[in-house]
Coordinates of C-alpha atoms and ligand atoms in Angstrom, one line a residue:
M237 CA 8.1 -49.7 -3.4
A238 CA 4.8 -49.3 -5.3
T239 CA 2.4 -47.1 -3.2
Q240 CA -0.5 -47.1 -5.6
G241 CA -3.7 -48.3 -3.9
Q242 CA -2.0 -48.3 -0.5
V243 CA -2.4 -46.0 2.5
I244 CA 0.8 -43.8 2.6
T245 CA 2.1 -42.7 6.0
C246 CA 4.0 -39.5 5.7
K247 CA 4.9 -36.3 7.5
A248 CA 2.5 -33.4 7.6
A249 CA 2.1 -30.2 9.6
V250 CA -1.2 -30.4 11.5
A251 CA -3.1 -27.4 12.8
W252 CA -4.8 -29.0 15.8
E253 CA -6.3 -25.7 17.1
P254 CA -6.3 -22.1 16.0
N255 CA -3.1 -20.2 16.8
K256 CA -1.4 -23.2 18.5
P257 CA 2.0 -24.2 16.9
L258 CA 1.6 -26.6 14.0
V259 CA 2.7 -30.1 14.9
I260 CA 4.7 -32.4 12.5
E261 CA 2.8 -35.7 12.6
D262 CA 2.8 -39.0 10.9
V263 CA -0.4 -38.8 8.9
Q264 CA -2.1 -41.6 7.0
V265 CA -3.1 -40.5 3.5
A266 CA -5.7 -42.8 1.9
P267 CA -5.6 -43.7 -1.8
P268 CA -7.4 -41.5 -4.3
Q269 CA -11.0 -42.4 -5.0
A270 CA -12.9 -41.8 -8.3
G271 CA -12.1 -38.4 -9.7
E272 CA -9.3 -37.9 -7.2
V273 CA -5.5 -37.6 -7.5
R274 CA -2.8 -38.3 -4.9
L275 CA 0.1 -35.9 -5.1
K276 CA 3.6 -36.1 -3.8
I277 CA 4.2 -32.5 -2.7
L278 CA 7.8 -31.5 -3.2
F279 CA 7.7 -27.8 -2.4
T280 CA 5.1 -25.5 -0.8
A281 CA 5.2 -21.9 0.0
L282 CA 3.4 -20.1 2.8
C283 CA 0.7 -17.6 2.1
H284 CA -1.0 -15.1 4.4
T285 CA -4.3 -16.9 3.8
D286 CA -2.9 -19.9 5.6
A287 CA -2.0 -17.7 8.5
Y288 CA -5.5 -16.2 8.4
T289 CA -7.3 -19.5 8.6
W290 CA -4.8 -20.7 11.3
S291 CA -5.7 -17.6 13.3
G292 CA -9.3 -18.8 13.7
K293 CA -10.7 -15.8 11.9
D294 CA -11.8 -17.7 8.8
P295 CA -15.4 -18.7 9.0
E296 CA -14.5 -21.7 6.9
G297 CA -11.6 -22.7 9.2
L298 CA -12.0 -26.2 10.6
F299 CA -9.7 -28.0 13.0
P300 CA -7.7 -30.2 13.1
C301 CA -6.6 -29.6 9.5
I302 CA -3.7 -29.6 7.2
L303 CA -3.2 -26.1 5.7
G304 CA -1.2 -25.0 2.6
H305 CA -2.3 -24.1 -0.9
E306 CA 0.7 -22.7 -2.8
A307 CA 2.7 -25.7 -4.0
A308 CA 4.1 -28.0 -6.7
G309 CA 4.5 -31.7 -6.9
I310 CA 4.2 -34.9 -8.8
V311 CA 1.2 -37.2 -9.4
E312 CA 1.7 -40.4 -7.3
S313 CA -1.5 -42.2 -8.3
V314 CA -4.9 -41.4 -9.7
G315 CA -8.4 -42.7 -8.9
E316 CA -10.9 -44.3 -11.2
G317 CA -12.0 -42.2 -14.2
V318 CA -9.1 -39.7 -14.0
T319 CA -7.9 -39.2 -17.6
E320 CA -6.1 -35.8 -17.7
V321 CA -3.1 -36.6 -15.5
Q322 CA -1.2 -39.7 -14.7
P323 CA 1.5 -40.8 -12.3
G324 CA 4.7 -38.9 -12.8
D325 CA 3.1 -35.8 -14.2
H326 CA 4.4 -32.5 -12.7
V327 CA 1.5 -30.5 -11.3
I328 CA 0.4 -27.4 -9.4
P329 CA -2.6 -28.1 -7.1
C330 CA -5.2 -25.3 -7.5
Y331 CA -7.6 -24.1 -4.8
T332 CA -9.8 -22.6 -7.6
A333 CA -11.0 -25.7 -9.5
E334 CA -11.9 -25.7 -13.2
C335 CA -14.3 -28.5 -14.2
R336 CA -15.3 -26.9 -17.6
E337 CA -18.8 -28.3 -17.2
C338 CA -20.6 -26.3 -14.4
K339 CA -22.7 -23.2 -14.8
F340 CA -19.7 -21.0 -13.6
C341 CA -17.1 -22.6 -15.9
K342 CA -19.4 -22.4 -18.9
S343 CA -20.5 -18.8 -18.2
G344 CA -17.4 -17.3 -19.7
K345 CA -17.8 -14.6 -17.0
T346 CA -15.8 -16.0 -14.1
N347 CA -12.9 -18.3 -13.0
L348 CA -14.9 -19.6 -10.1
C349 CA -16.1 -23.2 -10.4
S350 CA -18.8 -24.8 -8.4
K351 CA -18.1 -28.5 -8.9
V352 CA -16.1 -29.1 -5.7
R353 CA -16.3 -25.8 -3.9
E354 CA -18.9 -26.8 -1.3
A355 CA -16.9 -29.8 -0.3
T356 CA -13.6 -28.0 -0.1
G357 CA -15.2 -25.3 2.0
V358 CA -16.0 -28.0 4.7
G359 CA -12.7 -29.8 4.5
V360 CA -13.8 -33.0 2.7
M361 CA -13.7 -34.8 -0.7
L362 CA -16.8 -34.5 -2.9
G363 CA -17.2 -38.2 -3.5
D364 CA -18.0 -39.5 0.0
R365 CA -17.8 -36.3 2.0
K366 CA -14.9 -37.7 4.0
S367 CA -11.3 -36.7 4.5
R368 CA -8.5 -38.8 3.0
F369 CA -6.2 -37.7 6.0
S370 CA -6.2 -39.4 9.3
I371 CA -4.0 -40.0 12.3
N372 CA -4.5 -43.3 13.9
G373 CA -8.2 -43.3 12.8
T374 CA -8.9 -39.6 13.7
P375 CA -9.9 -37.7 10.5
I376 CA -8.0 -34.5 9.8
Y377 CA -9.7 -31.9 7.6
H378 CA -8.5 -30.8 4.2
F379 CA -8.0 -27.1 3.5
M380 CA -8.9 -25.2 0.3
G381 CA -9.0 -28.5 -1.5
T382 CA -5.2 -28.6 -1.5
S383 CA -3.6 -29.2 2.0
T384 CA -0.1 -28.9 0.8
F385 CA 1.6 -28.9 4.2
S386 CA 1.7 -32.6 3.8
Q387 CA 4.3 -34.7 1.9
Y388 CA 1.3 -36.4 0.2
T389 CA -2.1 -35.0 -0.4
V390 CA -5.3 -36.0 -2.2
V391 CA -7.1 -33.4 -4.4
H392 CA -9.9 -33.5 -6.9
D393 CA -8.9 -34.0 -10.5
V394 CA -10.5 -30.7 -11.5
S395 CA -8.0 -29.0 -9.1
V396 CA -4.8 -30.1 -10.8
A397 CA -2.9 -28.1 -13.4
K398 CA -0.4 -30.2 -15.4
I399 CA 2.7 -28.2 -16.1
D400 CA 5.9 -28.4 -18.1
P401 CA 8.1 -31.1 -16.5
K402 CA 11.2 -28.9 -17.1
A403 CA 9.9 -26.1 -14.9
P404 CA 11.7 -25.9 -11.5
L405 CA 9.1 -27.0 -8.9
E406 CA 10.9 -25.1 -6.1
K407 CA 10.1 -21.9 -8.0
V408 CA 6.9 -22.4 -9.9
C409 CA 5.1 -23.5 -6.7
L410 CA 4.5 -19.7 -6.2
L411 CA 2.2 -19.8 -9.2
G412 CA -0.3 -21.7 -7.1
C413 CA -1.4 -18.5 -5.4
G414 CA 0.2 -15.1 -4.7
V415 CA 2.0 -14.2 -7.9
T416 CA -0.8 -15.5 -10.1
T417 CA -3.4 -13.6 -8.1
G418 CA -1.5 -10.3 -8.4
L419 CA -0.9 -10.6 -12.1
G420 CA -4.4 -11.7 -12.8
A421 CA -6.0 -8.9 -10.8
V422 CA -4.4 -6.5 -13.2
W423 CA -4.8 -8.4 -16.5
N424 CA -8.1 -10.2 -16.0
T425 CA -10.1 -8.4 -13.4
A426 CA -9.1 -4.7 -13.9
K427 CA -7.9 -5.0 -17.4
V428 CA -5.4 -2.1 -17.0
E429 CA -4.7 -0.3 -20.2
P430 CA -1.4 1.3 -21.4
G431 CA -0.9 4.8 -19.9
S432 CA -3.1 4.1 -16.8
I433 CA -2.2 5.5 -13.4
V434 CA -2.3 2.7 -10.8
A435 CA -2.3 2.6 -7.0
V436 CA -1.2 -0.5 -5.1
F437 CA -2.0 -0.7 -1.4
G438 CA 0.3 -3.2 0.3
L439 CA 3.6 -4.2 -1.1
G440 CA 3.8 -7.8 -0.1
T441 CA 4.0 -10.6 -2.7
V442 CA 0.5 -9.9 -4.0
G443 CA 1.0 -6.2 -4.2
L444 CA 4.3 -6.5 -6.0
A445 CA 2.8 -9.0 -8.5
V446 CA 0.1 -6.3 -9.1
A447 CA 2.9 -3.8 -9.8
E448 CA 4.6 -6.3 -12.1
G449 CA 1.4 -6.9 -14.0
A450 CA 0.7 -3.2 -14.2
K451 CA 4.1 -2.5 -15.6
A452 CA 3.7 -5.2 -18.2
A453 CA 0.3 -3.7 -19.1
G454 CA 2.0 -0.4 -19.8
A455 CA 0.8 1.7 -16.8
S456 CA 2.5 5.1 -16.8
R457 CA 2.6 5.5 -13.0
I458 CA 2.5 2.9 -10.3
I459 CA 2.1 4.3 -6.9
G460 CA 2.9 1.9 -4.1
I461 CA 1.4 2.6 -0.6
D462 CA 2.7 0.8 2.4
I463 CA 3.2 1.7 6.1
D464 CA 6.6 0.1 6.0
N465 CA 9.2 2.4 4.4
N466 CA 11.6 -0.5 3.8
K467 CA 9.2 -1.8 1.2
F468 CA 10.0 0.8 -1.4
D469 CA 13.5 -0.1 -2.6
R470 CA 12.4 -3.7 -3.4
A471 CA 9.2 -2.5 -4.9
K472 CA 11.0 -0.4 -7.5
N473 CA 12.3 -3.7 -9.0
F474 CA 8.7 -4.8 -9.6
G475 CA 7.7 -1.6 -11.3
V476 CA 6.5 0.8 -8.5
T477 CA 7.4 4.3 -9.6
E478 CA 6.4 6.3 -6.5
F479 CA 6.0 5.5 -2.9
V480 CA 3.6 6.9 -0.3
N481 CA 3.6 6.0 3.4
P482 CA 0.2 7.0 4.9
K483 CA 2.0 7.7 8.2
D484 CA 3.9 10.6 6.6
H485 CA 0.7 12.5 6.0
Q486 CA -2.0 14.3 8.0
K487 CA -4.6 14.0 5.3
P488 CA -6.5 10.8 4.6
I489 CA -4.5 8.7 2.2
Q490 CA -7.2 8.9 -0.5
Q491 CA -6.9 12.7 -0.5
V492 CA -3.1 12.4 -0.8
I493 CA -3.4 10.2 -3.8
M494 CA -6.0 12.3 -5.5
D495 CA -3.8 15.4 -5.0
L496 CA -0.9 13.5 -6.5
T497 CA -2.8 12.4 -9.6
D498 CA -5.0 15.4 -10.7
G499 CA -8.2 13.8 -9.3
G500 CA -7.5 10.2 -8.7
V501 CA -6.1 7.0 -10.2
D502 CA -7.5 4.9 -13.0
Y503 CA -7.1 1.7 -11.1
S504 CA -6.4 0.8 -7.5
F505 CA -5.7 -2.6 -5.8
E506 CA -6.1 -3.4 -2.1
C507 CA -3.6 -6.1 -1.3
I508 CA -3.7 -6.2 2.5
G509 CA -7.1 -7.4 3.8
N510 CA -7.9 -4.2 5.7
V511 CA -11.5 -3.0 5.2
S512 CA -10.6 0.6 6.0
V513 CA -7.8 0.6 3.4
M514 CA -10.4 -1.0 0.9
R515 CA -12.4 2.2 1.4
S516 CA -9.4 4.4 0.8
A517 CA -8.5 2.4 -2.3
L518 CA -12.0 3.0 -3.8
E519 CA -12.1 6.6 -2.9
C520 CA -8.7 7.5 -4.4
C521 CA -10.1 6.4 -7.8
H522 CA -10.9 9.0 -10.4
K523 CA -14.5 10.2 -10.7
G524 CA -16.3 8.8 -13.7
W525 CA -14.2 5.7 -14.3
G526 CA -11.8 4.7 -11.6
T527 CA -11.9 1.0 -10.7
S528 CA -10.8 -0.5 -7.4
V529 CA -10.1 -4.2 -7.0
I530 CA -10.2 -5.9 -3.6
V531 CA -7.6 -8.6 -3.5
G532 CA -6.9 -8.8 0.3
V533 CA -8.8 -11.3 2.4
A534 CA -10.6 -9.7 5.5
A535 CA -11.6 -11.6 8.6
A536 CA -15.1 -12.8 9.4
G537 CA -17.3 -10.0 10.7
Q538 CA -15.4 -7.3 8.8
E539 CA -17.5 -5.2 6.3
I540 CA -16.7 -2.6 3.7
S541 CA -18.4 0.7 3.5
T542 CA -18.4 3.9 1.5
R543 CA -20.9 6.6 0.5
P544 CA -23.0 5.2 -2.4
F545 CA -22.2 8.6 -4.0
Q546 CA -18.8 7.2 -4.8
L547 CA -20.3 4.6 -7.0
V548 CA -23.1 6.9 -8.3
T549 CA -20.3 9.1 -9.6
G550 CA -18.7 6.4 -11.6
R551 CA -16.2 4.6 -9.4
V552 CA -16.4 0.8 -9.7
W553 CA -15.7 -1.6 -6.9
K554 CA -14.6 -5.2 -7.8
G555 CA -12.9 -8.2 -6.2
T556 CA -10.8 -11.0 -7.5
A557 CA -10.1 -14.6 -6.6
F558 CA -6.9 -16.2 -7.9
G559 CA -6.7 -13.2 -10.2
G560 CA -9.6 -14.4 -12.3
F561 CA -7.3 -17.0 -13.9
K562 CA -8.9 -20.3 -15.0
S563 CA -6.7 -22.6 -13.1
R564 CA -6.2 -25.8 -15.1
T565 CA -6.1 -23.9 -18.4
Q566 CA -4.0 -20.9 -17.5
V567 CA -1.6 -22.0 -14.7
P568 CA 0.4 -24.0 -17.3
W569 CA 0.4 -20.9 -19.5
L570 CA 1.9 -18.9 -16.7
V571 CA 4.5 -21.5 -16.1
D572 CA 5.4 -21.3 -19.8
K573 CA 5.7 -17.5 -19.4
Y574 CA 8.0 -18.0 -16.5
M575 CA 10.1 -20.4 -18.5
K576 CA 10.4 -17.8 -21.3
K577 CA 11.4 -15.2 -18.6
E578 CA 8.3 -13.1 -19.3
I579 CA 7.3 -13.0 -15.7
K580 CA 9.2 -13.0 -12.4
V581 CA 8.9 -15.8 -9.8
D582 CA 12.4 -16.3 -8.3
E583 CA 12.4 -12.6 -7.1
Y584 CA 9.5 -13.3 -4.7
I585 CA 11.3 -16.1 -2.9
T586 CA 13.2 -14.5 0.0
H587 CA 13.6 -17.6 2.2
T588 CA 13.8 -21.4 1.8
M589 CA 13.3 -23.8 4.7
T590 CA 12.1 -27.4 5.5
L591 CA 8.7 -28.8 6.5
G592 CA 10.1 -29.3 10.0
E593 CA 10.8 -25.6 10.3
I594 CA 7.3 -24.5 9.3
N595 CA 6.5 -22.7 12.6
E596 CA 9.7 -20.6 12.2
A597 CA 8.7 -20.0 8.6
F598 CA 5.4 -18.5 9.7
D599 CA 7.2 -16.3 12.2
L600 CA 9.3 -15.0 9.2
L601 CA 6.2 -14.4 7.1
H602 CA 5.1 -11.8 9.6
E603 CA 8.4 -10.0 9.3
G604 CA 8.6 -7.2 6.7
S605 CA 11.6 -8.7 5.0
C606 CA 9.9 -12.0 4.0
L607 CA 7.9 -12.2 0.8
R608 CA 7.6 -15.9 0.2
C609 CA 9.3 -18.7 2.1
V610 CA 9.4 -22.0 0.2
L611 CA 9.5 -25.3 2.2
E612 CA 11.3 -28.3 0.9
M613 CA 9.0 -31.2 1.9
H614 CA 11.2 -34.3 1.7
T615 CA 14.5 -33.4 3.5
Ligands
LIG220 N1 -8.0 -12.8 -3.5 C1 -7.2 -13.8 -3.6 O1 -7.3 -14.7 -4.4 C2 -5.9 -13.8 -2.8 C3 -5.8 -13.0 -1.7 N2 -4.7 -13.0 -0.9 C4 -4.7 -12.0 0.2 O2 -3.9 -10.9 -0.2 C5 -3.4 -10.2 0.9 C6 -2.0 -9.8 0.7 O3 -1.2 -11.0 0.7 P1 0.4 -10.8 0.8 O4 1.0 -9.9 -0.2 O5 1.0 -12.2 0.8 O6 0.5 -10.1 2.2 P2 1.7 -9.4 3.0 O7 1.3 -9.3 4.4 O8 3.0 -9.9 2.6 O9 1.6 -7.9 2.4 C7 0.8 -6.9 2.9 C8 1.5 -5.6 2.9 O10 0.6 -4.6 3.4 C9 1.3 -3.7 4.2 N3 0.3 -3.0 5.1 C10 -0.3 -3.5 6.2 N4 -1.2 -2.6 6.7 C11 -1.2 -1.6 5.8 C12 -1.9 -0.3 5.8 N5 -2.8 -0.1 6.7 N6 -1.7 0.5 4.8 C13 -0.7 0.2 3.8 N7 0.0 -0.9 3.8 C14 -0.2 -1.8 4.8 C15 2.3 -4.5 4.9 O11 3.4 -3.7 5.4 C16 2.7 -5.5 3.8 O12 3.8 -5.0 3.0 C17 -3.7 -11.1 2.1 O13 -4.9 -10.6 2.7 C18 -4.0 -12.4 1.5 O14 -4.8 -13.3 2.3 C19 -3.6 -13.7 -1.2 C20 -3.7 -14.6 -2.3 C21 -4.8 -14.7 -3.1
LIG221 N1 -12.6 -19.0 3.6 C1 -12.4 -17.6 3.4 C2 -12.3 -17.3 2.0 C3 -11.0 -16.6 1.7 C4 -10.8 -16.2 0.3 O1 -11.4 -15.2 -0.1 N2 -10.0 -16.9 -0.4 C5 -9.6 -16.5 -1.8 C6 -8.3 -17.1 -2.1 S1 -7.1 -16.5 -0.9 C7 -5.7 -17.3 -1.3 O2 -4.7 -17.1 -0.7 C8 -10.6 -17.1 -2.8 O3 -10.2 -17.6 -3.9 N3 -11.8 -17.0 -2.6 C9 -12.8 -17.5 -3.5 C10 -13.4 -18.8 -2.9 O4 -14.2 -19.5 -3.6 O5 -13.0 -19.1 -1.8 C11 -13.5 -16.8 4.1 O6 -14.6 -17.2 4.1 O7 -13.1 -15.7 4.5
LIG222 ZN1 -2.7 -17.8 -1.0
LIG223 ZN1 -16.8 -25.8 -13.0

């Protein structure tokens, strides 16, 4: 049955309140308006940022909402004026938009785009500042401009990356966030050179993708730091050459790393979201040139600190969003790299479940053994 122009009723996991179990509801999804695209989401993974917003600690968290931002699907219909995708196209929705026209996109200095960011930060579509999701007339907020925990979602056209239709959507959905972010933190934000010594704090999906990216960039040593000893064996497969558990040491971890590396690392990456570890990651960098990249997302109210002397003496503190990748242009390129077996994706998927099992999937995400859990949306 043709659904174009019709309201679609489908299943979605709704976060009614912070920290309360998600509820699978019948949700009405309105047709896309001008500049919008309605997607049939086939697979979505869970990311810790979904859990963070669900926890109530995200200042942009609004409830009720439909979370989810690491997914892949097919274009169901497009609104007026949409020219770059059409029904049937295989796509990855991108929480970092790329309009190619705004001051940010044209700067050549950042992957951040301002066209829809203000609207996506308050859970609505840009055109009429309303949500396309409702339950019996009650609006449900969008999340990160993606809301992929729904069988159908509406996104802005500037937030859709069209990909190779031969790519397995159940795998490449991961390129919608975690893997892409880790690779890009190394390649785009830090620009790690061959021979560099790298420290990765936190060996979850993002940290492992940092390690993978650092290995590909030719790093000579990749030191993985995690409080869970079980993380090391798996991390070796992603390029980590040495493992340090801060709990095994009396000294501050930055001192341990400096002692191991004749004065500090060339690059460090914080992939946890812990502001105290962010300080350690900066301070384990080599005097004169060491660069530390913040990747982890810390809760509202958290602040970073260090002695300004750390920066005066040449260390550089940076951050990255979506690994600095331009979404519509470069996500298809990453998919092609995956198809050519130049980057890993399958190796990050430790579990597969269904939409109906989403609460159990979040429980798993908090267990050390789980990297990414992919949900099949239409079973
Ligand atoms: N900037 C961006 O664009 C993005 C940021 N993120 C953020 O990146 C962070 C990491 O994400 P995932 O890898 O999915 O998380 P994860 O929870 O799977 O991995 C975190 C790792 O850090 C370890 N850890 C926890 N506390 C530690 C400590 N004090 N010292 C050393 N290790 C510690 C844990 O054992 C775990 O292995 C999250 O904060 C997430 O929200 C995720 C995607 C994109
Ligand atoms: N709303 C949050 C912002 C959290 C955040 O920093 N998000 C990252 C992506 S995390 C993906 O898993 C990001 O891209 N930030 C840039 C942006 O424009 O949001 C908060 O306020 O803490
Ligand atoms: Zn994410
Ligand atoms: Zn833009």
